[in-house]
Phi, psi and omega in degrees: 000329175242143179299097181274041180288167196218047185222108186314315195294310184299329179281328173283348158313300194301328180293312188287338176298338179294334197305336190261353167301326186288301180316325166324307202253344192249130177265005161228118172257091196253120185262132180235130173235113184236135184285130164263296202185119154090029195061029155257141198224131167277086182272158184205162160250130139240118191241141195214160171227165189310125184075009182302131167224024170229154173217154172250121188233123171258129178221132181237159168063044173289310161261105204337298193289331171299326167331322183285325164297334176273345179282304182299333197275328188278317169311315181287324189292317167304316169288311186265329187251339166327270176346303194259020188268144187273080159331306166282093191130324176228126186269173191217145191221086171267126172243117184263121172072079182281348188230089162302301179310311166300334173274335172274345167261040176021054170251154175278321188266186174257188183292359160257030191058358184281138174279101188301323190280025181235344203260355172281077196249119192269318185220129195277078183226189171026065189239012167293121185250088194279331176304316179301315185288340167301338187237012176315311183317314182299306199275000188211087164287093199282053174189167181302137192286136186251154183290343161309306201283009163240028178286111167301307189302309178292333180292327172305303170322302179298328163299321196310312179304318160303319175296334196278321175294293182252359157089153154335305184289327174312314192285325172297314189274356163309323188263317171278339163292346175096118188232156186223042160247352189215098184299346170240037163245184186274173195034045168299130183250358165098170180261003180207183180274127183303162179274002159278326171294317182307308179309302198302336184286330172297291180327291170326299187296327167292321191271323185279354178261357204225356176242135175298339171210152184223139160240114167232136176228145180248127192242141197214148161222152187129348181229153182075167191342128164320114168072043180203110177285135184249136156269119179272101198252158180314148177288343184261005168287125187293313198288152169283152189287346187287335184289327193271333180305318189290317187296327188252350181066050183196141183223143334285153166231129183216174192233140179299082178216167175296321174323295214239346184232247167203157180271139166236120176284122177087012194279141186281327168283335164282329163305317172310302171309318192271345173265324189241354165317136160084001186265307205216188169248117163204175174225120177243130187199174194240148146275099171253121176281104161320118162274273174272351170096189195244351187277176191278347179266318173309284192306351181267298181312312185299313162322297181312296183293355179271313171287338177280315169322306199284316202295301174328307186295308186285311192246005185066185196225149187313314193204159167327295192309300171313308187303320192284316178298323172309310185296320173299296158318310185274345175295325175297334184275340172238349168221061195293152173281329200282143181309328168288343176282305187314317177299295192306326177306298185290310180302330172296307194300310174312288197304308181307321186288303189320301180286331162309309194274323177302298166327319184261011175061057185243355184287149162277000000 
């Protein structure tokens, strides 16, 4: 039913075609196109009716390649949920591809190798990641990628010394917390606000300062249980995850802290909580769709996919077959092509949206 395309321009066309659907429900539909680089755009629709004081905001593609799943999420929303939304009272803001360059080039990072979800920083202090420094050699191989780099047994054996010294949580922290020292390595947060970050901060100022209530859903893939969507709340959200699970009728709900998910520096949702909390009423969260899973093999595949893709981008590969396998493994981490993942993606999207939108009384 839905178009799982893997081409940026075609996905952009799908998104822009939503305009007519949106005009059926909203008297004002403002289309915005912000150029990032090389015909790559942050596209958005701001849809309003007179006297609307609440808004549903959906953002996608902060990690470029994850924007393909985000596009499918938006297709589901437009077809199944827009018609049953309380559009008289609730505005809609849809953002397609915060990182359009990464989406077009099928990378997670942007045109400067920056992970945008490590780039939303209010104050640039306390950004050290000592675990990354311990593992920098593992994460940053300055040579072309080889077939042997994709071997999971070899990868596990290379990780053993780090597992002994840092433990599993230390390895997760080294990789996912974000680092700000090595610009050709993974999870690099950059030294300043990126162009997309600056633009999105302006968008958030406009939205978060002009509505009485904001419900914000940010769409991601790659982390969490295999073929399962997790609702990932900010570490700065006061309410316990178990309470949200009861409210939404959905599980799992976790936080971006060391105990239940992992700590992140420069996280976009954390930025929103730190900047706007106390100024108005909002709930900003992430729908994170798992792929390889959290078991030993899944964790190794995740790490290896990220590290070797980064290595191949900067230093090339030994041959075309190696590049093909790197690309295949990387796509599997963020946008699997198998029917079982697509089925769970659609089912969890419906269950998650049903629970969240019903709880906040967004349905007609």
